[in-house]
mmCIF file of C-alpha atoms in Angstrom:
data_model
loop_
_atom_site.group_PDB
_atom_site.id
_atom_site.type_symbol
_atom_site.label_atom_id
_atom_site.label_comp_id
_atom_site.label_asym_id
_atom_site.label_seq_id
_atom_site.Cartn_x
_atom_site.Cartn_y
_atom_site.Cartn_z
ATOM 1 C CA UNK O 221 21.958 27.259 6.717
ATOM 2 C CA UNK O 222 24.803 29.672 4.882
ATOM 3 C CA UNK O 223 26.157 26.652 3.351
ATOM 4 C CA UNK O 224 22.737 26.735 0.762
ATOM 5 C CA UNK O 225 23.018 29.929 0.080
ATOM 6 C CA UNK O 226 25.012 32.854 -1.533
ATOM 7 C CA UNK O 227 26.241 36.129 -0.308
ATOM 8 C CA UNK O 228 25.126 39.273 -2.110
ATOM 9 C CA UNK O 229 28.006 38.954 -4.825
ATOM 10 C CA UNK O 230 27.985 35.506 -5.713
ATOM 11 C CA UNK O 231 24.663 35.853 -6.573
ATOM 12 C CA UNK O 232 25.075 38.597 -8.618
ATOM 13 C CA UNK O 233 27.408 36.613 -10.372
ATOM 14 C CA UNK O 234 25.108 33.778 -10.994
ATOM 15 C CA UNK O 235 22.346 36.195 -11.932
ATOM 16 C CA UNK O 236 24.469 38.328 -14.503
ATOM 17 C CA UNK O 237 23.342 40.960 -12.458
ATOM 18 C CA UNK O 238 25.542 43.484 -9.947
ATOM 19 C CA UNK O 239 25.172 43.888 -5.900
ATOM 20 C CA UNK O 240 24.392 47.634 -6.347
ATOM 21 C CA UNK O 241 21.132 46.132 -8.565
ATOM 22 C CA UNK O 242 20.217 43.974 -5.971
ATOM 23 C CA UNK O 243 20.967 46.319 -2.708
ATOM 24 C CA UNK O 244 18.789 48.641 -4.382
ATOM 25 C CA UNK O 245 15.388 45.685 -5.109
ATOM 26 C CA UNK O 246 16.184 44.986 -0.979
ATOM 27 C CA UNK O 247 15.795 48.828 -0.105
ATOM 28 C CA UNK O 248 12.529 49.396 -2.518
ATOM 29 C CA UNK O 249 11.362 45.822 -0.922
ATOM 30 C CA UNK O 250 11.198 44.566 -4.659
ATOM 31 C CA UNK O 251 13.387 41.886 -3.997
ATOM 32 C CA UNK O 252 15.264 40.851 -0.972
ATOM 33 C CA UNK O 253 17.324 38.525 0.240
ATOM 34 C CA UNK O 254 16.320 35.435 2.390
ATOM 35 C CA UNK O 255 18.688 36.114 4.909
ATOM 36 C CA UNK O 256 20.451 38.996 6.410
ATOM 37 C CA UNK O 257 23.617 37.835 9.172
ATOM 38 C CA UNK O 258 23.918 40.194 12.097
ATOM 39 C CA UNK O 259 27.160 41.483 10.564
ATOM 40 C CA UNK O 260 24.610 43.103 7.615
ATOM 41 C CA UNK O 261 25.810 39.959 4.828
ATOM 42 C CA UNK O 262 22.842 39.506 2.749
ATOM 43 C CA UNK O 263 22.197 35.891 1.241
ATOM 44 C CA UNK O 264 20.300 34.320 -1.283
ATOM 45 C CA UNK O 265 19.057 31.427 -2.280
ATOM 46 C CA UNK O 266 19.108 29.278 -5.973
ATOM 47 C CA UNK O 267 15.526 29.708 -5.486
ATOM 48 C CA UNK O 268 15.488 33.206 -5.856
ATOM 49 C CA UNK O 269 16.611 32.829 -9.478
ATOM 50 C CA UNK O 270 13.166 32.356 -10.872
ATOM 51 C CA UNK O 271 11.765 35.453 -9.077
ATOM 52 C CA UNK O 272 14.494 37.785 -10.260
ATOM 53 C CA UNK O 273 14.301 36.613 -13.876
ATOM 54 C CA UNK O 274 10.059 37.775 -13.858
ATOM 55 C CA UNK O 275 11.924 41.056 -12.853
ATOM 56 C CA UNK O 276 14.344 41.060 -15.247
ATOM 57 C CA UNK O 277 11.733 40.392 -18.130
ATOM 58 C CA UNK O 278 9.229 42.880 -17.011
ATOM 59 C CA UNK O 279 11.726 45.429 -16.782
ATOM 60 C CA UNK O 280 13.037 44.279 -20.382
ATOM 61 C CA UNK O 281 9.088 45.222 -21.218
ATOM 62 C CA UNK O 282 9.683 48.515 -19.928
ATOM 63 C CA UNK O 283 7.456 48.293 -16.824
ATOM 64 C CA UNK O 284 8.555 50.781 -14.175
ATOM 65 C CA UNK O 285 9.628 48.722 -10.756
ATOM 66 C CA UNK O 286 6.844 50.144 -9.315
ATOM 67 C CA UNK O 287 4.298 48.062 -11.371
ATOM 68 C CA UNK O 288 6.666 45.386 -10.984
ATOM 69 C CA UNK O 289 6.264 45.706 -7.131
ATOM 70 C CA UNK O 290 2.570 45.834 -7.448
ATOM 71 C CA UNK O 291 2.144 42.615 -9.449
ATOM 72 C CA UNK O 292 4.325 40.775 -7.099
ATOM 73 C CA UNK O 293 2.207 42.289 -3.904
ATOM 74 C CA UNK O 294 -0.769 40.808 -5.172
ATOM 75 C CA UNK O 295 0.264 38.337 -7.060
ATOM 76 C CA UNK O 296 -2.743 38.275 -9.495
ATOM 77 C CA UNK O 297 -2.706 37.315 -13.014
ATOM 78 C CA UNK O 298 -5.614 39.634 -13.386
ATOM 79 C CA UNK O 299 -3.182 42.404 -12.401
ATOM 80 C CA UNK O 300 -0.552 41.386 -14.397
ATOM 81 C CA UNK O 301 -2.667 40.614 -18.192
ATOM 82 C CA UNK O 302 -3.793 44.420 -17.208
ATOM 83 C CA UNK O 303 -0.204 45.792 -16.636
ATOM 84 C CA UNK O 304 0.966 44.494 -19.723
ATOM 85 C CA UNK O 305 -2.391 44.914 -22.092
ATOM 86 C CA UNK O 306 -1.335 48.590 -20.723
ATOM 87 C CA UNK O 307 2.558 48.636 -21.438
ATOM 88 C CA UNK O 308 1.455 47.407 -25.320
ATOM 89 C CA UNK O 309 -0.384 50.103 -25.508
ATOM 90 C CA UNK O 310 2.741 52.211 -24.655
ATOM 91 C CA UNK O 311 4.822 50.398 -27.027
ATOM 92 C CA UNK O 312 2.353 51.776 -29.611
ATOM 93 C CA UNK O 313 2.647 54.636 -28.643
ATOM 94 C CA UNK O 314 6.248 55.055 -28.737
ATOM 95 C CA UNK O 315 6.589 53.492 -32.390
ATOM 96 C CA UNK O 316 3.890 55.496 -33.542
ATOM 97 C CA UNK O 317 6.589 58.317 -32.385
ATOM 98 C CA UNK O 318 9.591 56.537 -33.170
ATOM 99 C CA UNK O 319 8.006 56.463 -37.039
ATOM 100 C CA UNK O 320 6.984 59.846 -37.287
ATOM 101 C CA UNK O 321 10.144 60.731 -35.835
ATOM 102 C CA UNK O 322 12.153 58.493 -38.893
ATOM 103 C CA UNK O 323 9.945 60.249 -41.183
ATOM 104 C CA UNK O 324 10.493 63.856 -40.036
ATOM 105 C CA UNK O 325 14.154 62.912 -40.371
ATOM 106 C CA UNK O 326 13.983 61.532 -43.559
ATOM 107 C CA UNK O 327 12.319 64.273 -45.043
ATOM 108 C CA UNK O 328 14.828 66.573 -43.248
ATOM 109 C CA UNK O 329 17.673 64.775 -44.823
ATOM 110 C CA UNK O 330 16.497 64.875 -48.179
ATOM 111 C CA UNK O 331 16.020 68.666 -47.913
ATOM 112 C CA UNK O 332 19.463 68.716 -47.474
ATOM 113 C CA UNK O 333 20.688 66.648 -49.583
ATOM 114 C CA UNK O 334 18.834 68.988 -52.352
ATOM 115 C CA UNK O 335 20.463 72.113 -50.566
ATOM 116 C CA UNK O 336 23.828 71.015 -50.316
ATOM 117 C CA UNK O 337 23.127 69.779 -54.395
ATOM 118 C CA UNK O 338 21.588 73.134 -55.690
ATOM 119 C CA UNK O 339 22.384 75.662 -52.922
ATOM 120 C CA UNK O 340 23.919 78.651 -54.582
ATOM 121 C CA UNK O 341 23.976 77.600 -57.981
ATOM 122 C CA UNK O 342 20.925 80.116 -59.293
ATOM 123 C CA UNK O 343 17.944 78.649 -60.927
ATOM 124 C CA UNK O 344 17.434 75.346 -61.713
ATOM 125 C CA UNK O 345 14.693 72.958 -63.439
ATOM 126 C CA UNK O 346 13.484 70.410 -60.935
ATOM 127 C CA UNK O 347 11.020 67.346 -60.842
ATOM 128 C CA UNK O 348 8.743 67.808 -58.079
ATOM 129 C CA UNK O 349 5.453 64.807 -57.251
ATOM 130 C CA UNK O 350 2.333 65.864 -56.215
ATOM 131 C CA UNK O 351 2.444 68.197 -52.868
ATOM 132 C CA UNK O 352 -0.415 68.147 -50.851
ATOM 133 C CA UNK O 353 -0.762 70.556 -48.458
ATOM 134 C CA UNK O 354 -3.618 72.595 -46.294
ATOM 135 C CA UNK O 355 -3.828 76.560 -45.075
ATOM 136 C CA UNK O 356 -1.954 77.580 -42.119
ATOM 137 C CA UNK O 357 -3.287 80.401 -40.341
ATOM 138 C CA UNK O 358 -7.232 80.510 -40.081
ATOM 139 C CA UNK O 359 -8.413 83.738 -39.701
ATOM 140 C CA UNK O 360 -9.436 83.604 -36.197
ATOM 141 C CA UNK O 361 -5.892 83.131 -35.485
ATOM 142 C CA UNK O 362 -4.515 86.634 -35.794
ATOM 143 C CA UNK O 363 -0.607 87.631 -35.920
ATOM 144 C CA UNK O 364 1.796 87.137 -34.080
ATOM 145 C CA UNK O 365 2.317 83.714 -35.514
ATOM 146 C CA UNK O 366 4.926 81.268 -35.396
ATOM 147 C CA UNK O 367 5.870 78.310 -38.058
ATOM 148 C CA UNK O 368 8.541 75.995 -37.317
ATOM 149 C CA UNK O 369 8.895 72.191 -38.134
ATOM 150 C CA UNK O 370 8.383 71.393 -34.054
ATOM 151 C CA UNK O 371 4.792 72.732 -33.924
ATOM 152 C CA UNK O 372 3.674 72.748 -37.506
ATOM 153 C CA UNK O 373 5.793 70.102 -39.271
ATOM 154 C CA UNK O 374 8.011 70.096 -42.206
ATOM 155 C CA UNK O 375 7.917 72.131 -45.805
ATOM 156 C CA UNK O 376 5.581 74.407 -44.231
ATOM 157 C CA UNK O 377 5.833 77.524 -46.726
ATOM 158 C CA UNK O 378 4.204 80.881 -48.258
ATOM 159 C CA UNK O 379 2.021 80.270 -51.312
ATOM 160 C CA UNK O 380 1.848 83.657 -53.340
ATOM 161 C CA UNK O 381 -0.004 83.557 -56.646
ATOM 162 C CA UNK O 382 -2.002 86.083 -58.492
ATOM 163 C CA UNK O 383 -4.944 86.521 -56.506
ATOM 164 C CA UNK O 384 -4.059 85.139 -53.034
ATOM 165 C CA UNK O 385 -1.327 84.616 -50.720
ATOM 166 C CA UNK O 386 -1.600 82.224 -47.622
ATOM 167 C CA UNK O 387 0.691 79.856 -45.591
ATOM 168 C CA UNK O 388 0.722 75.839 -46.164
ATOM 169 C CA UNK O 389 2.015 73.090 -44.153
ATOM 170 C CA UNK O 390 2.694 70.026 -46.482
ATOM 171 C CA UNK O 391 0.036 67.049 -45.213
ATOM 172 C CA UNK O 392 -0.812 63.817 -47.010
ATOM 173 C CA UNK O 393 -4.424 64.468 -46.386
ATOM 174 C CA UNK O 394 -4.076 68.213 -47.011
ATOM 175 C CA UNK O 395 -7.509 69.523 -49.372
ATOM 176 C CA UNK O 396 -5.011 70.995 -51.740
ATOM 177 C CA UNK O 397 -2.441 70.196 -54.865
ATOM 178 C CA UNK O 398 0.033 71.448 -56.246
ATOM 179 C CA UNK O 399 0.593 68.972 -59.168
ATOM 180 C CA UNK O 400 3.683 67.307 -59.642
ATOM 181 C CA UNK O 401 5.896 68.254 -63.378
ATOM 182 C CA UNK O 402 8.947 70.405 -63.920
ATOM 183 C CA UNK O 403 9.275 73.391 -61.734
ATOM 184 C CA UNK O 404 11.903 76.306 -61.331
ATOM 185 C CA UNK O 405 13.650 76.160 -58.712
ATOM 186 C CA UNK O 406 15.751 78.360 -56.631
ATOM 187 C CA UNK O 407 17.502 77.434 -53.583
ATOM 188 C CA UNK O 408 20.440 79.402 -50.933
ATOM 189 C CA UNK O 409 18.263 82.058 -50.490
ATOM 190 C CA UNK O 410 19.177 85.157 -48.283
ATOM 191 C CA UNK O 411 18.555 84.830 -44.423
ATOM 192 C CA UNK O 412 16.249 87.209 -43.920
ATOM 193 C CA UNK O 413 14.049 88.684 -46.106
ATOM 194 C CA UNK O 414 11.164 90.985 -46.212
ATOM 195 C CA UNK O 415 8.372 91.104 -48.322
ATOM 196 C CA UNK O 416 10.126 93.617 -51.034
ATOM 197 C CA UNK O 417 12.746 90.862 -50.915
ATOM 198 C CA UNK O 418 10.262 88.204 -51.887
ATOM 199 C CA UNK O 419 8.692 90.774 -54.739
ATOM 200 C CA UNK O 420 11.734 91.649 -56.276
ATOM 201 C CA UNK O 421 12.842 87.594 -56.240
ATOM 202 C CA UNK O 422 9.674 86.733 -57.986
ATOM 203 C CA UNK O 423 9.914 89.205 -60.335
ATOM 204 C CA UNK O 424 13.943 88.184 -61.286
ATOM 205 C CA UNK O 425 12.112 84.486 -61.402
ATOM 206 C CA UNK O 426 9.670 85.844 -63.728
ATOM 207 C CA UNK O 427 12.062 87.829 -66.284
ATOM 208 C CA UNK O 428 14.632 84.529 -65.802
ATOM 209 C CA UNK O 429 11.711 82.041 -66.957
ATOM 210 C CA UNK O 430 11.165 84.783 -70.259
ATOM 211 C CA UNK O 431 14.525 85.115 -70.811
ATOM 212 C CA UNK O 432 14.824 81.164 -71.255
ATOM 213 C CA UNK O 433 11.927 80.624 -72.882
ATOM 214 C CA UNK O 434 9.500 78.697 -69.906
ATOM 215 C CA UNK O 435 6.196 79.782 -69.247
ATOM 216 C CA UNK O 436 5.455 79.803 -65.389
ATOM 217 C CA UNK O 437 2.113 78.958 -63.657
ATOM 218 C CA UNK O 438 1.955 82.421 -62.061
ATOM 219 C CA UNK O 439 2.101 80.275 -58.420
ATOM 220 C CA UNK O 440 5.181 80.635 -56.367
ATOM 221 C CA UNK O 441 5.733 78.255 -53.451
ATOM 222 C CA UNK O 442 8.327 79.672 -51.030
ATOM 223 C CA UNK O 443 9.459 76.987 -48.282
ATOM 224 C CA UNK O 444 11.352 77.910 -45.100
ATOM 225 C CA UNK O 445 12.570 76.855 -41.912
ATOM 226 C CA UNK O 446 10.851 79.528 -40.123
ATOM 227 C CA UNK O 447 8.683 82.484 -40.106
ATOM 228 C CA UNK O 448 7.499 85.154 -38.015
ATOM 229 C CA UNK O 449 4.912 87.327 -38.153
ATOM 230 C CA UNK O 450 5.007 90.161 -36.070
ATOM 231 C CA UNK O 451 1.815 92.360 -34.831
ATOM 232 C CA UNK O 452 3.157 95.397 -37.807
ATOM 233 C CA UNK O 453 2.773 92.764 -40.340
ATOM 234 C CA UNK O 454 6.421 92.896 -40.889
ATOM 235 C CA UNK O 455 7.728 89.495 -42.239
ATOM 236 C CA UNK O 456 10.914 87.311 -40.851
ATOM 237 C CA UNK O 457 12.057 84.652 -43.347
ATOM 238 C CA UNK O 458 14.225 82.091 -43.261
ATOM 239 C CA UNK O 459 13.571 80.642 -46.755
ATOM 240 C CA UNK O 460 14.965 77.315 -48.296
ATOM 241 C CA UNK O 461 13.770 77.863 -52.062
ATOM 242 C CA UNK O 462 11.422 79.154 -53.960
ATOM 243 C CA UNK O 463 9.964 77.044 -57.078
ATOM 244 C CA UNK O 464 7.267 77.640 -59.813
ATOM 245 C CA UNK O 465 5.755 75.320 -62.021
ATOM 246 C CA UNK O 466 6.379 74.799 -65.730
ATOM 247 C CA UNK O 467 3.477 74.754 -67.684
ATOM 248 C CA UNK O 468 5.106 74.453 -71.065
ATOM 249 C CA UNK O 469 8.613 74.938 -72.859
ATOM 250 C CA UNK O 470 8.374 77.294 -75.977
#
């Protein structure tokens, strides 16, 4: 009978698998050898081939051995059209992931690309394309509050204009634009600020943009890594740059 068959690494050999793979199918009873010699030799047969290539391609589908096991226990094709209607589904899942995950790190590389360009080299005139964004911060939802690009996404920032203040994340389907043209920029700024930091940089914006003859919009968008808002309203910044729209050139 041994003469038709293979011990446990000849097989492997044939199967461009390893015997640590296959001793470990035998002791989950996914696959197992057709006979076991009293001296413990496990042997298999050509015929076995078949079998261990399903497993090899469901596994390559990303079907836990589990599943695998189940399918094979019942042997239905009913069971098996559902297990793999149900691992597409997964794979959806995981590129819908995988692409927001390329995106996030695209936009992350950009930003800084455009900090290690203008970081520390004062103000500077910038194209910027329509940003839409929405409001962070409803206000049911009350201090202390936490931005950072894991739970809210990237460019979320501090709007402060003349009338209103209020935090944005940047979203494609955000309800509001900031239109796209020349804006002053300012990037490198200090670690951590408070809010006298932030008035006293607008204001240096402000005389900057007279001094060189540009008329701002009166909006400042301040963009950050993160921000904390603590219960005494104080204000932890970790700003990227600060930018202001050009309405005209004198």
């Amino acid at each position: 009978m041994q003469e038709n068959l293979f011990k446990i690494t000849e097989f492997a050999k044939i199967a461009s698998t390893n015997r640590k793979t296959l001793q470990y199918y035998d002791e989950i009873g996914l696959f197992s050898p057709v006979y076991v010699a009293e001296n413990g030799y496990r042997y298999y047969s050509l015929l076995q081939l078949d079998q261990l290539a399903l497993i090899a391609v469901l596994r390559d589908l990303g079907l836990p051995l589990r599943e695998i096991k189940q399918y094979q226990e019942c042997g239905s094709a009913e069971e098996l059209g559902h297990l793999l209607e149900t691992q597409s589904r997964e794979i959806d899942r995981c590129m819908e992931l995988l692409r927001h995950r390329k995106a996030m790190l695209t936009s992350v590389l950009d930003e800084n690309r455009a900090f290690q360009q203008y970081g520390g080299k004062g103000f500077q005139v910038l194209e910027w394309e329509d940003m839409c964004f929405s409001r962070l911060l409803p206000e049911d939802r009350k201090p202390p509050f936490v931005v950072n690009y894991l739970t809210d996404g990237l460019q979320t920032g501090l709007f402060i204009g003349a009338s209103e203040q209020f935090l944005y994340q940047k979203r494609t389907d955000g309800d509001i634009c900031a239109p796209s043209g020349k804006y002053l920029c300012l990037y490198d700024l200090s670690a951590i600020a408070v809010l006298q930091w932030l008035t006293d940089t607008i204001e240096t914006m402000n005389r900057y943009a007279a001094e060189n003859g540009f008329q701002l919009d009166g909006g400042f968008y301040v963009e950050f890594n993160d921000i904390t808002i603590a219960k005494n309203e104080s204000h932890q910044l970790f700003p990227r740059m600060i930018r202001s729209r050009l309405l005209e050139n004198r």
